[in-house]
Coordinates of C-alpha atoms and ligand atoms in Angstrom, one line a residue:
M13 CA -3.8 32.1 10.2
A14 CA -6.4 29.2 10.2
S15 CA -4.9 26.0 11.9
V16 CA -4.7 22.7 9.9
S17 CA -4.4 19.6 12.3
I18 CA -1.7 17.2 10.9
S19 CA -1.5 15.3 14.3
H20 CA -2.8 12.2 12.7
L21 CA 0.4 11.8 10.5
P22 CA 3.2 9.8 12.0
L23 CA 5.9 11.8 14.1
K24 CA 8.6 11.3 11.2
V25 CA 6.3 12.8 8.6
R26 CA 5.4 15.8 10.6
I27 CA 9.2 16.3 11.5
A28 CA 9.9 16.0 7.7
V29 CA 7.0 18.1 6.5
F30 CA 8.1 20.9 8.9
F31 CA 11.6 20.8 8.0
L32 CA 11.2 20.9 4.2
S33 CA 8.6 23.9 4.7
T34 CA 11.4 25.7 6.8
L35 CA 14.0 24.9 4.5
M36 CA 11.9 26.3 1.5
N37 CA 11.2 29.3 3.8
I38 CA 14.7 30.1 4.7
S39 CA 16.3 29.5 1.2
R40 CA 14.1 32.2 -0.2
R41 CA 15.5 35.8 -0.1
R42 CA 13.2 38.8 0.2
N43 CA 15.0 40.3 -3.2
G44 CA 13.4 37.0 -4.9
T45 CA 16.8 35.1 -5.2
L46 CA 17.2 31.7 -3.6
N47 CA 19.7 30.5 -1.6
R48 CA 20.6 27.4 -3.5
R49 CA 23.7 26.3 -1.7
L50 CA 21.7 26.3 1.4
F51 CA 18.8 24.3 -0.2
D52 CA 21.1 21.8 -2.0
F53 CA 23.1 21.1 1.2
F54 CA 20.1 19.2 2.5
D55 CA 18.8 18.1 -1.1
L56 CA 21.6 15.3 -1.2
K57 CA 21.3 14.2 -4.8
A58 CA 21.1 10.2 -5.5
P59 CA 23.4 9.0 -8.3
P60 CA 21.8 6.9 -11.1
T61 CA 22.1 3.3 -10.6
P62 CA 23.4 1.3 -13.5
N63 CA 22.9 -1.8 -11.1
P64 CA 19.3 -2.5 -10.6
I65 CA 17.8 -1.6 -7.3
D66 CA 14.4 -3.1 -6.6
G67 CA 14.3 -4.4 -10.1
V68 CA 14.8 -1.1 -11.6
M69 CA 18.1 0.4 -13.2
S70 CA 18.8 4.1 -14.0
S71 CA 20.9 6.2 -16.0
D72 CA 21.1 9.9 -16.9
V73 CA 20.7 11.1 -20.6
T74 CA 21.6 14.5 -21.7
V75 CA 19.1 16.5 -24.1
D76 CA 20.8 19.8 -24.2
S77 CA 24.0 20.5 -22.2
S78 CA 24.1 24.2 -23.0
R79 CA 21.0 24.7 -20.6
N80 CA 21.9 21.5 -18.5
L81 CA 18.7 19.7 -19.8
W82 CA 18.7 15.9 -19.2
F83 CA 16.4 13.2 -17.8
R84 CA 16.8 10.2 -15.7
L85 CA 15.7 6.9 -17.3
F86 CA 14.3 4.1 -15.3
T87 CA 14.2 0.7 -16.7
P88 CA 12.9 -2.2 -15.1
T89 CA 14.8 -5.2 -15.6
I90 CA 12.1 -7.6 -14.4
S91 CA 10.2 -7.6 -17.5
T92 CA 12.7 -7.2 -19.9
S93 CA 12.4 -10.9 -20.6
S94 CA 9.0 -10.6 -21.8
T95 CA 8.4 -9.8 -25.4
S96 CA 5.7 -7.1 -25.1
L97 CA 6.8 -3.6 -25.4
L98 CA 6.4 -1.1 -22.3
P99 CA 4.6 2.3 -22.2
V100 CA 6.7 5.5 -21.5
V101 CA 5.9 7.7 -18.5
V102 CA 7.4 11.1 -18.9
Y103 CA 7.6 12.6 -15.4
F104 CA 7.9 16.1 -14.1
H105 CA 9.3 16.5 -10.6
G106 CA 7.6 19.1 -8.2
G107 CA 9.1 21.9 -6.2
A108 CA 7.4 25.0 -7.1
F109 CA 9.4 25.3 -10.4
S110 CA 12.2 26.5 -7.9
F111 CA 13.4 23.5 -6.0
L112 CA 14.5 20.0 -6.2
S113 CA 15.3 17.9 -9.3
A114 CA 15.1 14.6 -11.1
S115 CA 17.8 13.1 -8.8
S116 CA 16.4 14.4 -5.6
P117 CA 15.8 11.2 -3.5
P118 CA 11.9 11.4 -3.3
Y119 CA 11.9 11.5 -7.0
E120 CA 14.3 8.7 -7.5
A121 CA 11.9 6.6 -5.3
V122 CA 8.8 7.7 -6.8
C123 CA 10.0 7.1 -10.5
R124 CA 11.6 3.8 -9.6
Q125 CA 8.3 2.6 -8.2
L126 CA 6.3 3.7 -11.2
S127 CA 8.8 2.0 -13.3
R128 CA 8.4 -1.4 -11.5
S129 CA 4.6 -1.3 -10.6
I130 CA 3.4 -0.5 -14.1
P131 CA 5.7 -1.7 -15.3
S132 CA 6.9 1.2 -17.5
V133 CA 10.1 3.0 -19.0
V134 CA 10.2 6.3 -17.0
V135 CA 11.9 9.5 -18.2
S136 CA 12.2 11.8 -15.4
A137 CA 12.8 15.2 -16.8
N138 CA 15.2 17.6 -15.3
Y139 CA 14.2 21.1 -16.3
R140 CA 15.5 24.5 -15.5
L141 CA 14.3 26.2 -12.3
C142 CA 13.1 29.6 -11.3
P143 CA 13.7 32.5 -10.3
E144 CA 17.1 32.1 -12.5
H145 CA 14.9 30.8 -15.4
R146 CA 11.3 31.8 -15.3
F147 CA 8.2 30.9 -17.4
P148 CA 8.1 29.7 -20.0
S149 CA 11.7 27.9 -19.5
Q150 CA 10.2 24.9 -17.6
Y151 CA 7.5 24.5 -20.3
D152 CA 10.1 24.8 -23.1
D153 CA 12.3 22.3 -21.3
G154 CA 9.5 19.9 -20.8
F155 CA 8.3 19.9 -24.3
D156 CA 11.9 19.8 -25.7
V157 CA 12.5 16.3 -23.7
L158 CA 9.4 15.1 -25.7
K159 CA 10.9 16.4 -28.9
F160 CA 14.3 14.9 -28.0
L161 CA 12.4 11.5 -27.7
D162 CA 10.6 11.9 -31.0
L163 CA 13.9 12.3 -32.7
N164 CA 16.1 10.0 -30.7
G165 CA 14.1 7.0 -29.8
D166 CA 17.2 5.1 -29.7
A167 CA 18.1 6.9 -26.6
L168 CA 15.7 4.7 -25.0
P169 CA 15.9 0.8 -24.6
D170 CA 14.3 -1.1 -27.2
I171 CA 11.3 -2.4 -25.2
A172 CA 10.0 1.5 -24.8
D173 CA 7.1 2.2 -26.9
L174 CA 6.7 5.9 -27.8
S175 CA 3.5 5.4 -29.4
R176 CA 2.3 4.7 -25.9
C177 CA 3.3 7.7 -23.8
F178 CA 2.0 8.8 -20.7
L179 CA 2.9 12.4 -19.0
A180 CA 2.8 12.3 -15.4
G181 CA 4.0 15.1 -12.6
D182 CA 3.2 16.3 -9.2
S183 CA 2.4 19.8 -7.9
A184 CA 4.3 22.2 -10.0
G185 CA 5.4 19.3 -12.2
A186 CA 1.6 18.5 -12.7
N187 CA 1.2 22.0 -13.8
L188 CA 4.0 21.5 -16.2
A189 CA 2.6 18.3 -17.5
H190 CA -0.7 20.1 -18.3
H191 CA 1.3 22.6 -20.3
V192 CA 3.2 20.2 -22.0
A193 CA 0.1 18.0 -22.8
V194 CA -1.4 21.2 -24.7
R195 CA 2.0 21.7 -26.6
V196 CA 2.0 18.3 -27.6
C197 CA -1.8 18.8 -29.2
Q198 CA -0.5 22.0 -30.9
E199 CA 2.5 20.5 -32.4
E200 CA 2.4 17.2 -34.1
L201 CA 5.1 14.8 -33.0
Q202 CA 5.8 11.9 -35.1
R203 CA 6.6 8.9 -33.0
V204 CA 5.6 10.0 -29.6
K205 CA 1.9 9.7 -29.0
V206 CA 0.5 10.9 -25.5
I207 CA -2.4 8.7 -24.3
G208 CA -2.8 9.8 -20.8
L209 CA -2.0 12.5 -18.3
V210 CA -1.3 11.7 -14.5
S211 CA -2.0 14.9 -12.5
I212 CA -1.0 14.5 -8.8
Q213 CA -2.0 17.4 -6.9
P214 CA -1.5 20.2 -9.6
F215 CA 0.0 23.5 -8.7
F216 CA -2.6 25.9 -9.9
G217 CA -3.6 29.5 -8.9
G218 CA -5.4 32.7 -9.5
V219 CA -5.8 36.2 -8.1
D220 CA -9.0 35.3 -5.9
R221 CA -8.6 33.2 -2.9
T222 CA -10.4 29.9 -2.9
E223 CA -12.4 28.6 0.1
S224 CA -9.9 25.8 0.7
E225 CA -6.9 28.3 0.5
I226 CA -8.8 30.4 3.5
R227 CA -9.7 27.3 5.3
L228 CA -6.4 25.4 5.0
D229 CA -4.1 28.2 5.1
G230 CA -2.0 26.7 8.1
A231 CA -1.2 23.7 6.1
P232 CA 2.5 22.8 5.1
I233 CA 4.1 23.7 1.9
T234 CA 1.3 25.0 -0.1
S235 CA 0.1 27.7 2.4
V236 CA -1.0 31.0 0.5
G237 CA 2.1 32.9 1.7
N238 CA 4.3 30.4 0.2
T239 CA 2.6 30.1 -3.2
D240 CA 2.3 33.5 -3.7
W241 CA 6.0 33.9 -3.4
M242 CA 6.3 31.1 -5.9
W243 CA 4.1 32.4 -8.6
E244 CA 5.6 36.0 -8.4
F245 CA 9.1 34.8 -9.0
F246 CA 7.9 32.4 -11.8
L247 CA 5.7 34.7 -13.7
P248 CA 7.1 37.5 -16.0
D249 CA 7.4 40.9 -14.4
G250 CA 4.0 42.5 -14.5
S251 CA 1.8 39.5 -14.8
D252 CA -0.6 38.6 -12.0
R253 CA -1.8 35.2 -11.1
D254 CA -4.7 35.0 -13.6
H255 CA -1.7 34.4 -16.3
E256 CA -2.7 31.5 -18.4
A257 CA 0.0 29.4 -16.7
V258 CA -1.4 29.8 -13.4
N259 CA -5.2 30.1 -13.6
V260 CA -5.6 27.6 -16.5
T261 CA -9.2 27.2 -16.0
G262 CA -9.7 31.2 -16.1
P263 CA -10.5 33.4 -19.3
N264 CA -6.7 33.5 -20.2
G265 CA -6.3 29.9 -20.1
V266 CA -5.9 28.2 -23.5
N267 CA -9.2 26.7 -24.6
I268 CA -8.8 22.8 -24.9
S269 CA -12.0 21.8 -26.4
A270 CA -11.2 21.3 -29.9
M271 CA -7.9 19.5 -28.9
N272 CA -7.1 15.9 -28.6
F273 CA -6.0 16.4 -24.9
P274 CA -5.2 13.0 -23.3
D275 CA -7.4 11.4 -20.7
T276 CA -6.6 12.6 -17.2
I277 CA -6.5 11.3 -13.7
I278 CA -6.2 13.7 -11.0
F279 CA -4.9 12.9 -7.6
V280 CA -5.8 15.5 -4.8
G281 CA -5.6 15.6 -0.8
A282 CA -8.2 16.9 1.5
L283 CA -5.7 18.8 3.7
D284 CA -4.0 20.6 0.4
P285 CA -5.2 24.4 0.3
L286 CA -5.0 23.8 -3.6
L287 CA -7.9 21.5 -3.3
D288 CA -10.5 23.8 -4.7
R289 CA -8.4 24.7 -7.8
Q290 CA -7.6 20.9 -8.2
R291 CA -11.3 20.2 -8.4
K292 CA -12.0 23.1 -10.4
Y293 CA -9.3 21.8 -13.1
Y294 CA -11.3 18.2 -13.0
D295 CA -14.7 20.3 -13.8
W296 CA -13.1 22.1 -16.5
L297 CA -11.6 19.3 -18.2
K298 CA -15.0 17.6 -18.2
K299 CA -16.8 20.7 -19.3
S300 CA -14.1 21.0 -22.2
G301 CA -15.4 17.5 -23.1
K302 CA -12.3 15.5 -22.0
K303 CA -12.1 12.3 -20.0
A304 CA -11.0 12.8 -16.5
E305 CA -11.4 11.2 -13.1
I306 CA -10.5 12.5 -9.7
I307 CA -9.2 10.5 -6.8
E308 CA -9.4 12.3 -3.4
Y309 CA -7.8 11.3 -0.3
P310 CA -9.0 12.2 3.0
N311 CA -6.7 13.6 5.7
T312 CA -4.0 14.0 3.2
I313 CA -1.4 16.8 3.0
H314 CA 0.4 18.3 -0.2
A315 CA 3.4 16.2 -1.2
F316 CA 2.2 13.1 0.6
Y317 CA 3.8 10.7 -2.0
F318 CA 7.1 11.8 -0.7
F319 CA 6.2 9.5 2.5
P320 CA 6.3 5.7 1.7
E321 CA 4.9 5.2 5.4
L322 CA 1.6 6.9 4.4
P323 CA -0.8 4.4 3.1
Q324 CA -2.2 7.0 0.2
S325 CA 1.5 6.8 -1.2
S326 CA 1.2 3.1 -2.5
Q327 CA -2.6 3.4 -3.0
Q328 CA -1.6 6.0 -5.6
I329 CA 1.0 4.2 -7.2
Y330 CA -1.4 1.2 -7.8
R331 CA -4.1 3.5 -8.9
V332 CA -1.6 5.1 -11.7
R333 CA -0.9 1.5 -12.7
D334 CA -4.6 0.8 -13.1
F335 CA -5.0 3.8 -15.2
V336 CA -1.9 3.2 -17.5
N337 CA -3.1 -0.5 -18.0
Q338 CA -6.8 0.8 -18.7
R339 CA -5.5 3.2 -21.3
L340 CA -3.1 0.5 -22.7
S341 CA -6.0 -2.0 -23.3
Q342 CA -8.3 0.7 -24.8
M343 CA -5.5 1.2 -27.5
K344 CA -5.5 -2.2 -28.3
Ligands
NAG16 C1 8.8 32.4 6.1 O1 8.2 32.4 7.3 C2 7.9 33.7 8.2 C3 7.0 33.0 9.3 O2 5.9 32.4 8.8 C4 7.1 34.4 7.4 O3 7.0 35.8 8.1 C5 8.2 34.8 6.0 O4 7.4 35.7 5.2 C6 8.4 33.7 5.3 N1 9.5 34.1 4.3 C7 9.3 34.0 3.1 C8 10.3 34.4 2.3 O5 8.2 33.6 2.7
NAG17 C1 19.9 39.2 -3.0 O1 20.4 39.1 -1.9 C2 21.5 38.2 -1.7 C3 21.9 38.0 -0.4 O2 21.6 39.0 0.5 C4 22.5 38.8 -2.5 O3 23.7 37.8 -2.5 C5 22.0 38.9 -4.0 O4 23.4 39.6 -4.8 C6 21.0 39.8 -4.1 N1 20.3 39.8 -5.6 C7 19.9 40.7 -6.1 C8 19.6 40.3 -7.7 O5 19.6 41.6 -5.6
NAG18 C1 -9.4 32.8 -12.6 O1 -9.6 34.2 -13.6 C2 -11.0 34.3 -13.5 C3 -11.1 35.8 -14.1 O2 -9.9 36.5 -13.6 C4 -11.5 34.6 -11.8 O3 -12.8 35.1 -12.1 C5 -11.2 33.5 -11.4 O4 -11.8 33.8 -9.9 C6 -9.7 33.0 -11.2 N1 -9.9 31.8 -10.6 C7 -9.1 31.9 -9.4 C8 -9.2 30.4 -9.0 O5 -8.7 32.7 -8.9
NAG19 C1 -13.8 26.8 -26.3 O1 -13.8 26.4 -27.9 C2 -15.1 26.0 -28.4 C3 -15.0 25.5 -29.8 O2 -13.7 24.8 -29.9 C4 -16.2 26.9 -28.1 O3 -17.3 26.0 -28.4 C5 -16.2 27.2 -26.6 O4 -17.4 28.1 -26.5 C6 -15.0 27.8 -26.4 N1 -15.2 28.0 -24.8 C7 -14.7 29.1 -24.3 C8 -14.6 29.4 -22.6 O5 -14.2 30.2 -25.0

C-alpha cells in the first residue's frame, strides 16, 4: 500500500481521522452488515436547538415517518429582521451512504455555519442508510424531501425562498445531490427551483482504478479497500462499479447535455484518492455544456470540513457563500 503523509495536519485531526477510519472499519462485518450499535455509540447525536446557537436555530421536520425520513431545518435569526427572502440550501450529509446522519455533530456544525454565513435556510436531509436500504433508497429519499418542500412550503419559515434553492452535499452526499439534481431536471417541480449545486469531495467510482486511487491508497477514509466495500453494499446485487450511480461520467451515466442542470461548484482535496474522479466529473460537466468550477485545496484530505481547525474549512464556507450570492445576483 502506498503511504500518504498527513504529518502536516494538527495532531488532534490526525487522531480523529484515525479514529473515524478505524470505527468505520470495525463497524463493518464481513457478511455485509453493519454494527450500528457500535458506530452510533460514538456518533453522539446532537439535538436540535430551538434556542439559537451562534445566531442559528434548528428544528426537526418529519417528511415520512414510515421510513424515518426527516430533515433538520436551520434558520438564521440574525437576518430575520431584514425584509429580503433567503435562499434555501438542501444539504445531504456524507458517510458512504452507510454512516452518520443529519444530527451527527459535524453536520450540525457545517449546516449551522452555512446557514449563518450565506445567510440561508438550510434543510439537512436525513435519508435511509445502506446496507439495510440500498440504491436507490437514498436518491428516492433525497428527491422526496424536495417534493415535500414543493408541496409543503409552509413547513419552512416565511423568509425561505423556494424559487432560489441550492443542492449541496459532501462525499456520498455530493453523489446524492448530483442524482437528485438530475431528477429535478427530469420531473418538474412547481415551487422549488434549483439554481446551483455545491459538490464537496463527491464520492464517485468505477471499475478501473484511477491514478490518484493508486498513488494515494494509504489515505484515510477513502482508500480503495474502504470504497470498494461501500459500493458493494450500496449497489444492487450483480451490479459493478460502472453502474450509473457510481461511474456517472461513464457510458451508463445519465446524459445531462440536454438538461437544465444547475451551475456547479466542486471542492476537491489533493490528498483524496477520489481526486481524479472528481476532476473527471468537472470535465464531464463542462463537456456536457454546463457551467462548473473546481476549487482544489493542496495537502487536503477527504472530509477536511469536519475539522474547523483546518483553514480550508472556513475558506470553503466563504467560497460557498460567494457562489450562492453570485448565483442569486445572476437571477435578479
Ligand atoms: C479493516 O482494516 C483491515 C486492516 O487494514 C483490513 O484488513 C480489513 O479488510 C478491514 N475491514 C473491512 C471490513 O474492510
Ligand atoms: C452478520 O453477522 C452478524 C455478526 O456476526 C450477525 O449477527 C448477523 O445476523 C449476520 N447477518 C447476516 C445477514 O448474515
Ligand atoms: C467508467 O466506465 C467506463 C466504461 O466502462 C470505463 O472506461 C471508465 O474507466 C470508467 N471510469 C472509471 C473512473 O472507472
Ligand atoms: C448526449 O446527448 C446529446 C444530445 O442531447 C448528444 O449530442 C450527445 O452525443 C450525447 N452524449 C453521449 C456521450 O451520448
